Amino acid sequence: MTDSSETAQALFGSNLVAMVTPMRPDGSVSEQGVASLVDHLLATGCDGIVVGGTAGEVPTLTAAEMVDLVSAVADRATGRARVIAGVGTYDTAASVERARQAEAAGADALLVVCPYYSRPTQAGVVRHCLAVADATDLPVMLYDVPARTGISMETDTLIELARHPRIRAVKDAKEDLFDAMTVMAGTSLAYYCGSDELNLPYLSIGACGVVSVVGNIAADRNAELIRAVRSEDLESARDIQRSLLGLTEAVMRTSQGAIMAKAALAELGIIPHATVRMPLLETPSADLATLRTALAAV
């Protein structure tokens, strides 16, 4: 690994999971489910837990719920995995406040998404991310996911943000490998693949890890994939990626990642319920049948 990758692994981990937020049938956060899921993730080789990301249904979590969730995960994972809190919103002031709350709750790092809905200019994106990075002493992972935010973090924007001493990594769900290679070549930013479908391609061009929704179910397989790439065992890496194709398709392309990951975890008995908050809806029966077939094949 490069020096920047080794540093990033120490700050964030390498086999990260975008953790879902377990809920009771009434939609409240399930403390029992959170504890059970964190234990499962740690037991299957996850060394970084992203709390309150897209898969965690963060747009429907209140600030108070986020504080409680970060605190609960941090208490459970202390010394075994880094806890990265998703604090980015479309409102810079709210994002700054959530960053400070996450730090106080025990987060090890922050995940900051490009502001959504308002679609600022790239200069606005820079100012927003710098404001959050300046708000705490925690390292920051940028989250570039234009399919959800409506805009991307352009190459020059990422290069500029890389000058900030606490902005250390990118969760890349832009799915532009050339852009990722360009930024990696021009900065010390560590890259994490944020699209399960492309974990192997990103690792092969120098990403130091993954932030995986499928990892809620199969973090152990992602750990094997990362090890195979680092060992330059491309044949084994391909075999691992192929073995995950059915599960990845079922979770990421059948309906929606948070919905399907929760359904899978409930099927496996890891969390008690597959409840999601509206506007998300629980898994239709046809999708559940597809998921069960995929789970049986892993």
mmCIF file of C-alpha atoms in Angstrom:
data_model
loop_
_atom_site.group_PDB
_atom_site.id
_atom_site.type_symbol
_atom_site.label_atom_id
_atom_site.label_comp_id
_atom_site.label_asym_id
_atom_site.label_seq_id
_atom_site.Cartn_x
_atom_site.Cartn_y
_atom_site.Cartn_z
ATOM 1 C CA MET A 1 0.000 0.000 0.000
ATOM 2 C CA THR A 2 1.044 3.614 -0.465
ATOM 3 C CA ASP A 3 1.690 5.836 2.551
ATOM 4 C CA SER A 4 -1.638 7.635 1.996
ATOM 5 C CA SER A 5 -3.496 4.309 1.889
ATOM 6 C CA GLU A 6 -1.878 3.159 5.107
ATOM 7 C CA THR A 7 -2.777 6.443 6.779
ATOM 8 C CA ALA A 8 -6.355 6.224 5.499
ATOM 9 C CA GLN A 9 -6.697 2.670 6.755
ATOM 10 C CA ALA A 10 -5.645 3.833 10.218
ATOM 11 C CA LEU A 11 -8.133 6.713 10.105
ATOM 12 C CA PHE A 12 -11.137 5.035 8.481
ATOM 13 C CA GLY A 13 -10.431 1.319 8.023
ATOM 14 C CA SER A 14 -10.421 -0.465 4.678
ATOM 15 C CA ASN A 15 -13.401 -2.857 4.766
ATOM 16 C CA LEU A 16 -16.114 -0.327 5.576
ATOM 17 C CA VAL A 17 -19.831 -1.061 5.732
ATOM 18 C CA ALA A 18 -22.542 1.502 5.059
ATOM 19 C CA MET A 19 -24.622 0.292 7.988
ATOM 20 C CA VAL A 20 -28.394 0.212 7.763
ATOM 21 C CA THR A 21 -30.372 1.595 10.696
ATOM 22 C CA PRO A 22 -32.391 -1.205 12.319
ATOM 23 C CA MET A 23 -35.934 -0.174 13.216
ATOM 24 C CA ARG A 24 -38.910 -1.569 15.071
ATOM 25 C CA PRO A 25 -42.202 -2.131 13.226
ATOM 26 C CA ASP A 26 -43.371 1.315 14.387
ATOM 27 C CA GLY A 27 -40.367 2.960 12.700
ATOM 28 C CA SER A 28 -38.413 3.819 15.839
ATOM 29 C CA VAL A 29 -34.724 2.935 15.980
ATOM 30 C CA SER A 30 -34.152 -0.525 17.447
ATOM 31 C CA GLU A 31 -31.353 -0.485 20.013
ATOM 32 C CA GLN A 32 -31.395 -4.286 20.079
ATOM 33 C CA GLY A 33 -31.091 -4.376 16.309
ATOM 34 C CA VAL A 34 -28.227 -1.879 16.321
ATOM 35 C CA ALA A 35 -26.276 -3.912 18.888
ATOM 36 C CA SER A 36 -26.855 -7.180 17.019
ATOM 37 C CA LEU A 37 -25.872 -5.664 13.673
ATOM 38 C CA VAL A 38 -22.686 -4.058 14.994
ATOM 39 C CA ASP A 39 -21.652 -7.380 16.542
ATOM 40 C CA HIS A 40 -22.310 -9.121 13.221
ATOM 41 C CA LEU A 41 -20.282 -6.568 11.266
ATOM 42 C CA LEU A 42 -17.333 -6.854 13.627
ATOM 43 C CA ALA A 43 -17.470 -10.640 13.542
ATOM 44 C CA THR A 44 -17.392 -10.689 9.751
ATOM 45 C CA GLY A 45 -14.300 -8.530 9.335
ATOM 46 C CA CYS A 46 -15.633 -4.987 9.033
ATOM 47 C CA ASP A 47 -13.083 -2.468 10.328
ATOM 48 C CA GLY A 48 -15.042 0.714 9.589
ATOM 49 C CA ILE A 49 -18.741 1.403 10.172
ATOM 50 C CA VAL A 50 -20.451 4.286 8.383
ATOM 51 C CA VAL A 51 -23.377 5.440 10.511
ATOM 52 C CA GLY A 52 -26.084 7.631 9.018
ATOM 53 C CA GLY A 53 -25.131 7.307 5.373
ATOM 54 C CA THR A 54 -27.468 6.665 2.462
ATOM 55 C CA ALA A 55 -28.050 3.051 3.501
ATOM 56 C CA GLY A 56 -28.727 4.289 7.031
ATOM 57 C CA GLU A 57 -31.701 6.353 5.774
ATOM 58 C CA VAL A 58 -30.111 9.505 7.110
ATOM 59 C CA PRO A 59 -32.612 11.925 5.484
ATOM 60 C CA THR A 60 -35.298 10.515 7.794
ATOM 61 C CA LEU A 61 -33.189 10.452 10.985
ATOM 62 C CA THR A 62 -33.485 13.365 13.384
ATOM 63 C CA ALA A 63 -30.374 15.046 14.766
ATOM 64 C CA ALA A 64 -31.103 13.508 18.164
ATOM 65 C CA GLU A 65 -31.451 10.031 16.661
ATOM 66 C CA MET A 66 -28.121 10.458 14.884
ATOM 67 C CA VAL A 67 -26.374 11.394 18.120
ATOM 68 C CA ASP A 68 -27.827 8.360 19.895
ATOM 69 C CA LEU A 69 -26.949 6.093 16.971
ATOM 70 C CA VAL A 70 -23.347 7.289 16.705
ATOM 71 C CA SER A 71 -22.929 6.946 20.457
ATOM 72 C CA ALA A 72 -24.357 3.420 20.513
ATOM 73 C CA VAL A 73 -22.205 2.209 17.622
ATOM 74 C CA ALA A 74 -19.081 3.891 18.987
ATOM 75 C CA ASP A 75 -19.584 2.291 22.407
ATOM 76 C CA ARG A 76 -20.072 -1.138 20.816
ATOM 77 C CA ALA A 77 -17.209 -0.907 18.297
ATOM 78 C CA THR A 78 -14.543 0.825 20.390
ATOM 79 C CA GLY A 79 -11.102 -0.565 19.583
ATOM 80 C CA ARG A 80 -12.434 -2.905 16.908
ATOM 81 C CA ALA A 81 -13.643 -0.633 14.090
ATOM 82 C CA ARG A 82 -13.579 3.025 13.185
ATOM 83 C CA VAL A 83 -16.931 4.823 13.318
ATOM 84 C CA ILE A 84 -17.576 7.281 10.505
ATOM 85 C CA ALA A 85 -20.623 9.525 10.959
ATOM 86 C CA GLY A 86 -22.562 10.785 7.972
ATOM 87 C CA VAL A 87 -23.108 14.459 8.732
ATOM 88 C CA GLY A 88 -23.609 16.049 5.325
ATOM 89 C CA THR A 89 -26.914 17.729 4.509
ATOM 90 C CA TYR A 90 -28.075 20.368 2.037
ATOM 91 C CA ASP A 91 -27.629 23.009 4.775
ATOM 92 C CA THR A 92 -24.069 23.992 5.707
ATOM 93 C CA ALA A 93 -24.970 25.264 9.179
ATOM 94 C CA ALA A 94 -26.855 22.057 9.972
ATOM 95 C CA SER A 95 -23.953 19.962 8.654
ATOM 96 C CA VAL A 96 -21.488 21.849 10.842
ATOM 97 C CA GLU A 97 -23.692 21.291 13.901
ATOM 98 C CA ARG A 98 -24.098 17.586 13.105
ATOM 99 C CA ALA A 99 -20.333 17.277 12.744
ATOM 100 C CA ARG A 100 -19.792 18.742 16.207
ATOM 101 C CA GLN A 101 -22.481 16.505 17.676
ATOM 102 C CA ALA A 102 -20.930 13.427 16.049
ATOM 103 C CA GLU A 103 -17.516 14.274 17.463
ATOM 104 C CA ALA A 104 -18.999 14.651 20.943
ATOM 105 C CA ALA A 105 -20.865 11.342 20.526
ATOM 106 C CA GLY A 106 -17.636 9.436 19.863
ATOM 107 C CA ALA A 107 -17.271 9.328 16.075
ATOM 108 C CA ASP A 108 -13.758 8.700 14.740
ATOM 109 C CA ALA A 109 -14.341 10.431 11.400
ATOM 110 C CA LEU A 110 -16.936 12.242 9.305
ATOM 111 C CA LEU A 111 -18.571 11.487 5.953
ATOM 112 C CA VAL A 112 -19.571 14.667 4.101
ATOM 113 C CA VAL A 113 -21.805 14.420 1.052
ATOM 114 C CA CYS A 114 -22.017 17.021 -1.687
ATOM 115 C CA PRO A 115 -24.982 19.277 -0.763
ATOM 116 C CA TYR A 116 -28.099 17.890 -2.391
ATOM 117 C CA TYR A 117 -31.258 19.531 -3.735
ATOM 118 C CA SER A 118 -29.868 23.095 -3.690
ATOM 119 C CA ARG A 119 -27.207 22.139 -6.266
ATOM 120 C CA PRO A 120 -24.578 24.784 -5.429
ATOM 121 C CA THR A 121 -21.740 25.791 -7.734
ATOM 122 C CA GLN A 122 -18.421 23.997 -7.338
ATOM 123 C CA ALA A 123 -17.193 27.016 -5.364
ATOM 124 C CA GLY A 124 -20.151 26.492 -3.033
ATOM 125 C CA VAL A 125 -19.301 22.805 -2.700
ATOM 126 C CA VAL A 126 -15.764 23.742 -1.672
ATOM 127 C CA ARG A 127 -16.919 26.286 0.896
ATOM 128 C CA HIS A 128 -19.465 23.833 2.319
ATOM 129 C CA CYS A 129 -16.931 21.004 2.734
ATOM 130 C CA LEU A 130 -14.292 23.300 4.205
ATOM 131 C CA ALA A 131 -16.777 24.645 6.736
ATOM 132 C CA VAL A 132 -17.542 21.121 7.951
ATOM 133 C CA ALA A 133 -13.869 20.129 7.965
ATOM 134 C CA ASP A 134 -13.043 23.212 10.049
ATOM 135 C CA ALA A 135 -15.774 22.458 12.594
ATOM 136 C CA THR A 136 -14.041 19.546 14.360
ATOM 137 C CA ASP A 137 -10.693 17.828 14.736
ATOM 138 C CA LEU A 138 -11.934 14.674 12.996
ATOM 139 C CA PRO A 139 -10.670 13.393 9.633
ATOM 140 C CA VAL A 140 -13.126 13.806 6.758
ATOM 141 C CA MET A 141 -14.138 11.466 3.964
ATOM 142 C CA LEU A 142 -15.885 13.238 1.094
ATOM 143 C CA TYR A 143 -18.872 11.454 -0.462
ATOM 144 C CA ASP A 144 -19.263 11.979 -4.205
ATOM 145 C CA VAL A 145 -22.606 10.523 -5.331
ATOM 146 C CA PRO A 146 -24.124 12.638 -8.134
ATOM 147 C CA ALA A 147 -26.983 10.186 -8.754
ATOM 148 C CA ARG A 148 -28.385 11.271 -5.376
ATOM 149 C CA THR A 149 -27.169 14.863 -5.055
ATOM 150 C CA GLY A 150 -27.726 16.085 -8.615
ATOM 151 C CA ILE A 151 -24.133 17.342 -8.934
ATOM 152 C CA SER A 152 -20.701 15.795 -8.665
ATOM 153 C CA MET A 153 -17.491 16.917 -7.039
ATOM 154 C CA GLU A 154 -15.430 17.817 -10.086
ATOM 155 C CA THR A 155 -11.769 16.906 -10.396
ATOM 156 C CA ASP A 156 -10.517 20.424 -9.663
ATOM 157 C CA THR A 157 -12.847 20.635 -6.669
ATOM 158 C CA LEU A 158 -11.452 17.440 -5.179
ATOM 159 C CA ILE A 159 -7.885 18.573 -5.807
ATOM 160 C CA GLU A 160 -8.613 21.862 -4.052
ATOM 161 C CA LEU A 161 -10.309 20.169 -1.101
ATOM 162 C CA ALA A 162 -7.366 17.781 -0.748
ATOM 163 C CA ARG A 163 -5.258 20.716 0.461
ATOM 164 C CA HIS A 164 -7.198 20.798 3.728
ATOM 165 C CA PRO A 165 -5.275 18.805 6.351
ATOM 166 C CA ARG A 166 -8.343 16.979 7.670
ATOM 167 C CA ILE A 167 -9.872 16.045 4.293
ATOM 168 C CA ARG A 168 -8.214 12.687 3.738
ATOM 169 C CA ALA A 169 -10.409 10.420 1.634
ATOM 170 C CA VAL A 170 -13.208 10.082 -0.915
ATOM 171 C CA LYS A 171 -16.090 7.653 -1.000
ATOM 172 C CA ASP A 172 -16.548 7.554 -4.756
ATOM 173 C CA ALA A 173 -19.968 6.597 -6.083
ATOM 174 C CA LYS A 174 -19.531 8.676 -9.228
ATOM 175 C CA GLU A 175 -18.380 5.536 -11.060
ATOM 176 C CA ASP A 176 -15.880 7.425 -13.225
ATOM 177 C CA LEU A 177 -12.662 5.418 -13.020
ATOM 178 C CA PHE A 178 -10.618 7.872 -15.089
ATOM 179 C CA ASP A 179 -11.617 10.776 -12.858
ATOM 180 C CA ALA A 180 -10.722 8.711 -9.784
ATOM 181 C CA MET A 181 -7.304 7.859 -11.237
ATOM 182 C CA THR A 182 -6.710 11.518 -12.079
ATOM 183 C CA VAL A 183 -7.453 12.670 -8.528
ATOM 184 C CA MET A 184 -5.413 9.854 -6.999
ATOM 185 C CA ALA A 185 -2.471 10.796 -9.210
ATOM 186 C CA GLY A 186 -2.671 14.478 -8.289
ATOM 187 C CA THR A 187 -3.432 14.304 -4.558
ATOM 188 C CA SER A 188 -2.881 12.199 -1.464
ATOM 189 C CA LEU A 189 -6.621 11.523 -1.109
ATOM 190 C CA ALA A 190 -7.379 7.880 -0.379
ATOM 191 C CA TYR A 191 -10.197 6.415 -2.450
ATOM 192 C CA TYR A 192 -12.934 4.068 -1.304
ATOM 193 C CA CYS A 193 -15.315 2.450 -3.751
ATOM 194 C CA GLY A 194 -18.875 3.487 -2.960
ATOM 195 C CA SER A 195 -20.568 1.297 -5.581
ATOM 196 C CA ASP A 196 -20.646 -2.421 -4.777
ATOM 197 C CA GLU A 197 -20.914 -3.286 -8.444
ATOM 198 C CA LEU A 198 -17.431 -1.820 -9.040
ATOM 199 C CA ASN A 199 -15.478 -2.872 -5.946
ATOM 200 C CA LEU A 200 -12.916 -4.898 -7.883
ATOM 201 C CA PRO A 201 -12.271 -2.280 -10.604
ATOM 202 C CA TYR A 202 -11.769 0.455 -8.012
ATOM 203 C CA LEU A 203 -9.452 -1.672 -5.883
ATOM 204 C CA SER A 204 -7.466 -2.598 -8.972
ATOM 205 C CA ILE A 205 -6.724 1.053 -9.836
ATOM 206 C CA GLY A 206 -5.576 1.934 -6.339
ATOM 207 C CA ALA A 207 -8.589 2.384 -4.056
ATOM 208 C CA CYS A 208 -7.563 1.464 -0.522
ATOM 209 C CA GLY A 209 -10.922 0.027 0.457
ATOM 210 C CA VAL A 210 -14.684 -0.108 0.030
ATOM 211 C CA VAL A 211 -17.743 1.435 1.655
ATOM 212 C CA SER A 212 -20.217 -1.336 0.998
ATOM 213 C CA VAL A 213 -23.961 -1.792 1.377
ATOM 214 C CA VAL A 214 -23.634 -5.487 0.493
ATOM 215 C CA GLY A 215 -21.102 -5.620 3.339
ATOM 216 C CA ASN A 216 -24.020 -5.551 5.776
ATOM 217 C CA ILE A 217 -24.483 -9.165 4.719
ATOM 218 C CA ALA A 218 -21.083 -10.195 3.343
ATOM 219 C CA ALA A 219 -18.310 -8.126 4.911
ATOM 220 C CA ASP A 220 -16.225 -11.290 5.154
ATOM 221 C CA ARG A 221 -16.298 -11.703 1.367
ATOM 222 C CA ASN A 222 -15.288 -8.069 0.889
ATOM 223 C CA ALA A 223 -12.380 -8.639 3.267
ATOM 224 C CA GLU A 224 -11.265 -11.576 1.120
ATOM 225 C CA LEU A 225 -11.542 -9.433 -2.003
ATOM 226 C CA ILE A 226 -9.398 -6.669 -0.528
ATOM 227 C CA ARG A 227 -6.766 -9.188 0.599
ATOM 228 C CA ALA A 228 -6.672 -10.835 -2.817
ATOM 229 C CA VAL A 229 -6.110 -7.522 -4.610
ATOM 230 C CA ARG A 230 -3.400 -6.489 -2.165
ATOM 231 C CA SER A 231 -1.708 -9.850 -2.713
ATOM 232 C CA GLU A 232 -1.914 -9.274 -6.484
ATOM 233 C CA ASP A 233 -3.973 -12.455 -6.796
ATOM 234 C CA LEU A 234 -6.242 -11.209 -9.559
ATOM 235 C CA GLU A 235 -7.668 -14.633 -10.341
ATOM 236 C CA SER A 236 -8.917 -15.097 -6.775
ATOM 237 C CA ALA A 237 -10.226 -11.516 -6.708
ATOM 238 C CA ARG A 238 -12.244 -12.178 -9.850
ATOM 239 C CA ASP A 239 -13.657 -15.377 -8.375
ATOM 240 C CA ILE A 240 -14.732 -13.553 -5.217
ATOM 241 C CA GLN A 241 -16.350 -10.740 -7.182
ATOM 242 C CA ARG A 242 -18.183 -13.243 -9.388
ATOM 243 C CA SER A 243 -19.436 -15.109 -6.326
ATOM 244 C CA LEU A 244 -21.037 -11.868 -5.115
ATOM 245 C CA LEU A 245 -22.717 -10.905 -8.385
ATOM 246 C CA GLY A 246 -26.104 -12.417 -7.512
ATOM 247 C CA LEU A 247 -26.217 -10.872 -4.043
ATOM 248 C CA THR A 248 -24.978 -7.521 -5.316
ATOM 249 C CA GLU A 249 -27.648 -7.456 -8.012
ATOM 250 C CA ALA A 250 -30.376 -8.443 -5.545
ATOM 251 C CA VAL A 251 -29.378 -5.790 -3.003
ATOM 252 C CA MET A 252 -28.339 -2.929 -5.269
ATOM 253 C CA ARG A 253 -30.433 -3.327 -8.415
ATOM 254 C CA THR A 254 -33.700 -5.007 -7.431
ATOM 255 C CA SER A 255 -35.319 -2.091 -5.611
ATOM 256 C CA GLN A 256 -33.129 -0.008 -3.258
ATOM 257 C CA GLY A 257 -30.037 -0.755 -1.200
ATOM 258 C CA ALA A 258 -31.316 0.069 2.283
ATOM 259 C CA ILE A 259 -34.563 -1.822 1.671
ATOM 260 C CA MET A 260 -32.875 -4.950 0.358
ATOM 261 C CA ALA A 261 -30.006 -4.970 2.868
ATOM 262 C CA LYS A 262 -32.491 -4.793 5.744
ATOM 263 C CA ALA A 263 -34.572 -7.552 4.187
ATOM 264 C CA ALA A 264 -31.477 -9.744 3.882
ATOM 265 C CA LEU A 265 -30.403 -9.099 7.473
ATOM 266 C CA ALA A 266 -33.905 -9.926 8.713
ATOM 267 C CA GLU A 267 -33.911 -13.120 6.631
ATOM 268 C CA LEU A 268 -30.626 -14.126 8.271
ATOM 269 C CA GLY A 269 -31.949 -13.329 11.751
ATOM 270 C CA ILE A 270 -29.352 -10.618 12.391
ATOM 271 C CA ILE A 271 -31.918 -7.861 12.895
ATOM 272 C CA PRO A 272 -35.479 -8.523 14.085
ATOM 273 C CA HIS A 273 -37.340 -6.466 11.488
ATOM 274 C CA ALA A 274 -36.861 -5.164 7.940
ATOM 275 C CA THR A 275 -38.727 -1.927 8.692
ATOM 276 C CA VAL A 276 -37.856 1.164 6.647
ATOM 277 C CA ARG A 277 -39.204 4.684 6.926
ATOM 278 C CA MET A 278 -41.333 6.244 4.226
ATOM 279 C CA PRO A 279 -40.890 7.207 1.487
ATOM 280 C CA LEU A 280 -39.089 3.849 1.376
ATOM 281 C CA LEU A 281 -41.329 0.776 1.408
ATOM 282 C CA GLU A 282 -40.513 -2.731 2.569
ATOM 283 C CA THR A 283 -39.487 -5.406 0.086
ATOM 284 C CA PRO A 284 -42.191 -6.656 -2.320
ATOM 285 C CA SER A 285 -42.656 -10.433 -2.337
ATOM 286 C CA ALA A 286 -41.149 -10.874 -5.821
ATOM 287 C CA ASP A 287 -37.990 -9.022 -4.785
ATOM 288 C CA LEU A 288 -37.804 -11.033 -1.571
ATOM 289 C CA ALA A 289 -37.854 -14.261 -3.575
ATOM 290 C CA THR A 290 -34.939 -12.994 -5.682
ATOM 291 C CA LEU A 291 -33.064 -12.038 -2.536
ATOM 292 C CA ARG A 292 -33.581 -15.460 -0.935
ATOM 293 C CA THR A 293 -32.165 -17.146 -4.014
ATOM 294 C CA ALA A 294 -29.114 -14.870 -3.921
ATOM 295 C CA LEU A 295 -28.545 -15.444 -0.197
ATOM 296 C CA ALA A 296 -28.667 -19.202 -0.691
ATOM 297 C CA ALA A 297 -25.944 -18.974 -3.332
ATOM 298 C CA VAL A 298 -23.392 -17.022 -1.247
#
